[in-house]
């Protein structure tokens, strides 16, 4: 019986354990199910960016884009605030909408306006069929979809619209064959795919379409190659063929007298000049022997010959020419291997080729060539010596060359030349003094020159010139006063210049300048637009607002349509988003700039309309927002800039009538705001710039007077403690510190550019090298930056502060081609940046500082298209939060939107399509508090406003192995 009882007890105990395990497992499964449901809803209800507040609630309206003339009609893309972006027309001086293709404020987002035999073709989305091909004769009834290529609501996404002798070629995706080459005669039946080049559903992505003698040439991928090849087509499937299977990295397609020239790499001879010969592509010449690349650029025709720049490996980049058979160096302008033509364009004016070049003696100046060595000569040494005038914007107007150039007296102004030293003259000193008017966007308007310039009194406006000083004048001060009207999209026809411009009353509108009548009038009459987050700086920086974090409050500049551009603040809620103070009473705005946090107090520059642009401070309240000091009493102004916090003291550059522009400091009080030192004695300017805090000590570049260049200085805030560190010419570019060491770019006594370092006591050159003027970024005590050399072009470099430790990280774009790394940001010990290689446009890359660890994160916009914009100044275009980077990118389908990445391809995704369809939200100015990412973005209903996106703080990872035993009973005995 005892045995039976024991056995029964054991069986009973085993049963209890089994029941216990079943119970635990049941509970575990139930809990896990609840967790899965919770996680599902967490993912399903994942946070998205939200508009913080519609500050300016006037309907969105803006001027004109993509002006295209068809017969007597000028078509353009406009937004009147009621219909969204739609197709508009100008005829007889009157502007009107052609058709409201997509009713409501979203608009059809027209793109790629193209004239083909008197019919306008374009791409639009009517809200029903997606992006498809449309055409218009300028009437509402005559504006219709050509064909629903990808039937239903999906888009065929047509692009690359191109006219070849009355036939429209374009790229489109019908949903079955991928993006391929199509042709259209404007009818449904006559709109068809030319050839499925890639076979199946893959994309061949035709690009770089070029008409040469009625034959279409283009580049595309085929099914058997991962490279972009060169093709030709007569519009039929049988007449569409590849010219050479071996070529890649194809570009610069140029028609010279019916012969197509281009640049390509065949994998054997490097990147060289090629041309089309019948059904074949042949290399013109192996300029840089064997596998080395000469990388021809600036392909320009003159007198039946092709002129270009190339590097033969011996003479550097110089001027070359070819007739397709004989190829020769025109002249070794800068003897030796350095080369003479490193940047800029070339232009044919009256059978003389004009260009900028450096001969090793005169700096970058204006040259001309008739194609012979003797006829290739310096036109004029505008800036005597080796400095150079750094000319640009070469434009031919009735056989006279106009261009912009810099000299030591007038700054950057408008110049002209007939090809001789005596006729190479400054047209007019538009902005007297060294600042210069900065002429740009030079446009030949039927024999009259139009351009943009800032005379220092009226902001950036449209000017015209007949080549004389008296005949050079501003056509109209559209935004009255010192503010800029932001003229853009200049388009001239029949002696009339059309352009978009902005003023505070009418906002963005289409304007025209009639040279014959001498009149400048507004053509469109949209209702005012909402763009609340605008910089309206008098010097033309009117693209986006400024955003800065002070504690858990975001300060920014905005225009609510009532007060003009003023200082605002936000805690991320509607109620907590409000104007801080209407500094300039009324709708003019004080245009705050240079928002800077100094120990919880915001300093900035503003103009109250009485004291001019002076230094202000704010604690976030109306009463606590006040001018610090009227440095130049009255309406004149000190124009503070380069605001920098060093140990709770604000340092900045400012002007007064006695000392000129010098270094100042402020503790936030009037008495404590004073000049530190008159570095350039008297009224000369020392022009302090790029103020940098180096472990509690201020470093900056400044000029000590006379003709001396800017050198390196430091200051402890006292006059005696403000000293020149070293007498070397410091480049006008951002400086950066690592610990107590300052890194900067400078020229030595031999005028050689290099990377330098200084701790204030010892200053030395690290390496002779051409470091680009973009921001440099420290990561793990190593400096990362973009630099150029003759072998690898512009690539990513790193430096530990020594010559041997300063090396290229990776030749991302192999050979002399440039990858141009930009927008560098350190994200928890991983460097993120934008760069381009030989097969992809600008995309997101990451690096751990090694060649193997430097990789492209994702090809967001496939092929040679770029998803990211080149950004010289790195103005918060990529933001790192807890190891995740947020950035602006365009995948080719959604326009420029907010993206995020954890550094993996799968973890790189769009956050939200803020501007639906292909319209650009253009997110920018990313800043964050502990819980939210803030940025500026545009949608079709609200214009550019402040947006926020919740972000989580770093947390310890959840330990499933620790948690599961507690709910499953695992491990219990």
mmCIF file of C-alpha atoms in Angstrom, residues 95-265:
data_model
loop_
_atom_site.group_PDB
_atom_site.id
_atom_site.type_symbol
_atom_site.label_atom_id
_atom_site.label_comp_id
_atom_site.label_asym_id
_atom_site.label_seq_id
_atom_site.Cartn_x
_atom_site.Cartn_y
_atom_site.Cartn_z
ATOM 1 C CA UNK A 95 -2.268 86.365 -66.996
ATOM 2 C CA UNK A 96 -5.000 83.745 -66.527
ATOM 3 C CA UNK A 97 -5.357 80.131 -65.479
ATOM 4 C CA UNK A 98 -5.650 77.759 -68.446
ATOM 5 C CA UNK A 99 -7.571 75.017 -66.673
ATOM 6 C CA UNK A 100 -8.200 73.898 -63.097
ATOM 7 C CA UNK A 101 -7.109 70.333 -63.844
ATOM 8 C CA UNK A 102 -7.392 69.213 -60.216
ATOM 9 C CA UNK A 103 -10.190 71.202 -58.533
ATOM 10 C CA UNK A 104 -9.314 72.638 -55.127
ATOM 11 C CA UNK A 105 -6.097 73.870 -53.585
ATOM 12 C CA UNK A 106 -3.976 70.765 -54.145
ATOM 13 C CA UNK A 107 -3.441 71.538 -57.825
ATOM 14 C CA UNK A 108 -2.330 69.231 -60.632
ATOM 15 C CA UNK A 109 1.375 70.084 -60.162
ATOM 16 C CA UNK A 110 2.321 70.595 -63.848
ATOM 17 C CA UNK A 111 5.914 69.784 -64.796
ATOM 18 C CA UNK A 112 8.228 69.575 -67.816
ATOM 19 C CA UNK A 113 6.536 72.192 -70.035
ATOM 20 C CA UNK A 114 7.682 71.463 -73.604
ATOM 21 C CA UNK A 115 6.787 73.094 -76.952
ATOM 22 C CA UNK A 116 6.431 70.613 -79.801
ATOM 23 C CA UNK A 117 5.307 72.144 -83.104
ATOM 24 C CA UNK A 118 3.067 74.735 -81.491
ATOM 25 C CA UNK A 119 1.486 72.419 -78.922
ATOM 26 C CA UNK A 120 2.409 72.508 -75.252
ATOM 27 C CA UNK A 121 3.063 69.117 -73.671
ATOM 28 C CA UNK A 122 3.453 68.686 -69.935
ATOM 29 C CA UNK A 123 2.946 66.261 -67.050
ATOM 30 C CA UNK A 124 0.067 66.701 -64.582
ATOM 31 C CA UNK A 125 -1.990 64.781 -62.027
ATOM 32 C CA UNK A 126 -5.769 65.299 -62.199
ATOM 33 C CA UNK A 127 -6.359 63.369 -58.970
ATOM 34 C CA UNK A 128 -7.889 60.432 -60.850
ATOM 35 C CA UNK A 129 -5.227 59.090 -63.210
ATOM 36 C CA UNK A 130 -1.997 59.937 -61.404
ATOM 37 C CA UNK A 131 0.841 61.734 -63.180
ATOM 38 C CA UNK A 132 0.304 61.401 -66.917
ATOM 39 C CA UNK A 133 1.081 63.170 -70.202
ATOM 40 C CA UNK A 134 -1.089 66.192 -71.055
ATOM 41 C CA UNK A 135 -1.222 68.737 -73.876
ATOM 42 C CA UNK A 136 -2.696 72.220 -74.318
ATOM 43 C CA UNK A 137 -3.459 74.738 -77.051
ATOM 44 C CA UNK A 138 -3.961 77.445 -74.422
ATOM 45 C CA UNK A 139 -7.729 76.990 -74.026
ATOM 46 C CA UNK A 140 -9.597 75.148 -71.289
ATOM 47 C CA UNK A 141 -11.260 72.743 -73.745
ATOM 48 C CA UNK A 142 -7.997 72.182 -75.579
ATOM 49 C CA UNK A 143 -6.160 71.163 -72.398
ATOM 50 C CA UNK A 144 -6.505 67.424 -71.923
ATOM 51 C CA UNK A 145 -4.740 64.227 -71.000
ATOM 52 C CA UNK A 146 -3.049 62.638 -74.015
ATOM 53 C CA UNK A 147 -3.213 59.076 -72.716
ATOM 54 C CA UNK A 148 -3.603 57.264 -69.393
ATOM 55 C CA UNK A 149 -0.402 55.295 -69.938
ATOM 56 C CA UNK A 150 -0.519 53.523 -66.569
ATOM 57 C CA UNK A 151 -4.258 52.984 -66.463
ATOM 58 C CA UNK A 152 -6.233 53.848 -63.356
ATOM 59 C CA UNK A 153 -4.984 55.972 -60.480
ATOM 60 C CA UNK A 154 -1.363 54.810 -60.771
ATOM 61 C CA UNK A 155 1.119 57.189 -62.391
ATOM 62 C CA UNK A 156 3.250 56.581 -65.446
ATOM 63 C CA UNK A 157 5.478 59.442 -64.157
ATOM 64 C CA UNK A 158 6.517 60.844 -67.556
ATOM 65 C CA UNK A 159 9.720 62.847 -67.590
ATOM 66 C CA UNK A 160 12.550 63.870 -69.938
ATOM 67 C CA UNK A 161 10.079 65.397 -72.445
ATOM 68 C CA UNK A 162 12.024 66.258 -75.601
ATOM 69 C CA UNK A 163 11.199 67.541 -79.079
ATOM 70 C CA UNK A 164 12.953 65.896 -82.019
ATOM 71 C CA UNK A 165 11.828 67.590 -85.247
ATOM 72 C CA UNK A 166 8.173 67.693 -84.223
ATOM 73 C CA UNK A 167 8.080 64.320 -82.443
ATOM 74 C CA UNK A 168 7.719 64.189 -78.672
ATOM 75 C CA UNK A 169 9.994 61.675 -76.954
ATOM 76 C CA UNK A 170 9.751 61.032 -73.228
ATOM 77 C CA UNK A 171 10.243 58.393 -70.535
ATOM 78 C CA UNK A 172 7.247 56.706 -68.884
ATOM 79 C CA UNK A 173 6.224 53.595 -66.937
ATOM 80 C CA UNK A 174 3.062 51.783 -68.069
ATOM 81 C CA UNK A 175 3.055 49.552 -64.979
ATOM 82 C CA UNK A 176 4.191 46.494 -66.958
ATOM 83 C CA UNK A 177 7.410 47.332 -68.774
ATOM 84 C CA UNK A 178 9.045 49.721 -66.329
ATOM 85 C CA UNK A 179 10.221 53.230 -67.246
ATOM 86 C CA UNK A 180 11.053 53.138 -70.961
ATOM 87 C CA UNK A 181 11.313 55.392 -74.024
ATOM 88 C CA UNK A 182 7.977 56.555 -75.465
ATOM 89 C CA UNK A 183 6.886 58.704 -78.411
ATOM 90 C CA UNK A 184 3.712 60.733 -78.990
ATOM 91 C CA UNK A 185 2.004 62.686 -81.766
ATOM 92 C CA UNK A 186 -0.598 64.004 -79.330
ATOM 93 C CA UNK A 187 -3.180 61.267 -79.915
ATOM 94 C CA UNK A 188 -4.000 58.191 -77.854
ATOM 95 C CA UNK A 189 -3.062 55.788 -80.647
ATOM 96 C CA UNK A 190 0.031 57.749 -81.533
ATOM 97 C CA UNK A 191 1.359 57.603 -77.961
ATOM 98 C CA UNK A 192 3.301 54.373 -77.603
ATOM 99 C CA UNK A 193 6.393 52.783 -76.179
ATOM 100 C CA UNK A 194 9.286 52.895 -78.622
ATOM 101 C CA UNK A 195 11.137 49.910 -77.204
ATOM 102 C CA UNK A 196 11.303 47.875 -73.995
ATOM 103 C CA UNK A 197 15.030 48.390 -73.654
ATOM 104 C CA UNK A 198 15.396 46.734 -70.261
ATOM 105 C CA UNK A 199 13.069 43.786 -71.078
ATOM 106 C CA UNK A 200 10.399 42.864 -68.523
ATOM 107 C CA UNK A 201 9.409 45.258 -65.758
ATOM 108 C CA UNK A 202 12.861 46.733 -65.103
ATOM 109 C CA UNK A 203 13.528 50.417 -65.784
ATOM 110 C CA UNK A 204 15.866 51.600 -68.514
ATOM 111 C CA UNK A 205 15.323 55.198 -67.311
ATOM 112 C CA UNK A 206 16.166 57.140 -70.490
ATOM 113 C CA UNK A 207 18.068 60.350 -69.738
ATOM 114 C CA UNK A 208 20.213 63.039 -71.409
ATOM 115 C CA UNK A 209 18.051 63.188 -74.558
ATOM 116 C CA UNK A 210 19.761 65.015 -77.442
ATOM 117 C CA UNK A 211 18.614 65.789 -81.003
ATOM 118 C CA UNK A 212 21.375 65.603 -83.595
ATOM 119 C CA UNK A 213 20.198 65.955 -87.181
ATOM 120 C CA UNK A 214 16.756 64.501 -86.449
ATOM 121 C CA UNK A 215 18.073 61.455 -84.595
ATOM 122 C CA UNK A 216 17.507 61.070 -80.870
ATOM 123 C CA UNK A 217 20.503 60.132 -78.752
ATOM 124 C CA UNK A 218 20.110 59.262 -75.075
ATOM 125 C CA UNK A 219 21.473 57.135 -72.256
ATOM 126 C CA UNK A 220 19.643 54.168 -70.713
ATOM 127 C CA UNK A 221 20.148 50.889 -68.884
ATOM 128 C CA UNK A 222 19.474 47.633 -70.712
ATOM 129 C CA UNK A 223 18.627 44.241 -69.256
ATOM 130 C CA UNK A 224 22.125 42.894 -69.706
ATOM 131 C CA UNK A 225 24.004 45.723 -68.053
ATOM 132 C CA UNK A 226 24.029 47.555 -64.740
ATOM 133 C CA UNK A 227 25.646 50.473 -66.546
ATOM 134 C CA UNK A 228 24.038 53.357 -68.377
ATOM 135 C CA UNK A 229 24.792 52.969 -72.095
ATOM 136 C CA UNK A 230 24.439 55.341 -75.047
ATOM 137 C CA UNK A 231 21.586 54.729 -77.496
ATOM 138 C CA UNK A 232 20.097 56.212 -80.660
ATOM 139 C CA UNK A 233 16.515 56.115 -81.960
ATOM 140 C CA UNK A 234 14.457 57.194 -84.963
ATOM 141 C CA UNK A 235 11.248 56.584 -83.005
ATOM 142 C CA UNK A 236 10.759 52.946 -84.061
ATOM 143 C CA UNK A 237 11.632 49.757 -82.187
ATOM 144 C CA UNK A 238 13.906 48.488 -84.980
ATOM 145 C CA UNK A 239 15.560 51.899 -85.238
ATOM 146 C CA UNK A 240 16.449 52.022 -81.542
ATOM 147 C CA UNK A 241 19.850 50.523 -80.795
ATOM 148 C CA UNK A 242 22.817 50.756 -78.464
ATOM 149 C CA UNK A 243 25.972 52.317 -79.911
ATOM 150 C CA UNK A 244 28.595 50.766 -77.654
ATOM 151 C CA UNK A 245 28.171 48.108 -74.963
ATOM 152 C CA UNK A 246 31.419 48.980 -73.188
ATOM 153 C CA UNK A 247 30.834 52.636 -72.316
ATOM 154 C CA UNK A 248 29.752 53.954 -68.950
ATOM 155 C CA UNK A 249 29.797 57.218 -67.009
ATOM 156 C CA UNK A 250 28.428 58.976 -70.105
ATOM 157 C CA UNK A 251 27.787 62.711 -70.085
ATOM 158 C CA UNK A 252 28.102 66.138 -71.747
ATOM 159 C CA UNK A 253 26.321 65.178 -74.993
ATOM 160 C CA UNK A 254 27.168 68.021 -77.424
ATOM 161 C CA UNK A 255 26.199 68.609 -81.070
ATOM 162 C CA UNK A 256 28.985 70.115 -83.187
ATOM 163 C CA UNK A 257 27.934 70.577 -86.819
ATOM 164 C CA UNK A 258 25.735 67.469 -86.811
ATOM 165 C CA UNK A 259 28.233 65.249 -84.975
ATOM 166 C CA UNK A 260 27.528 64.106 -81.426
ATOM 167 C CA UNK A 261 30.450 64.366 -79.019
ATOM 168 C CA UNK A 262 30.330 63.126 -75.449
ATOM 169 C CA UNK A 263 32.477 62.005 -72.527
ATOM 170 C CA UNK A 264 32.587 58.350 -71.459
ATOM 171 C CA UNK A 265 34.698 55.621 -69.881
#
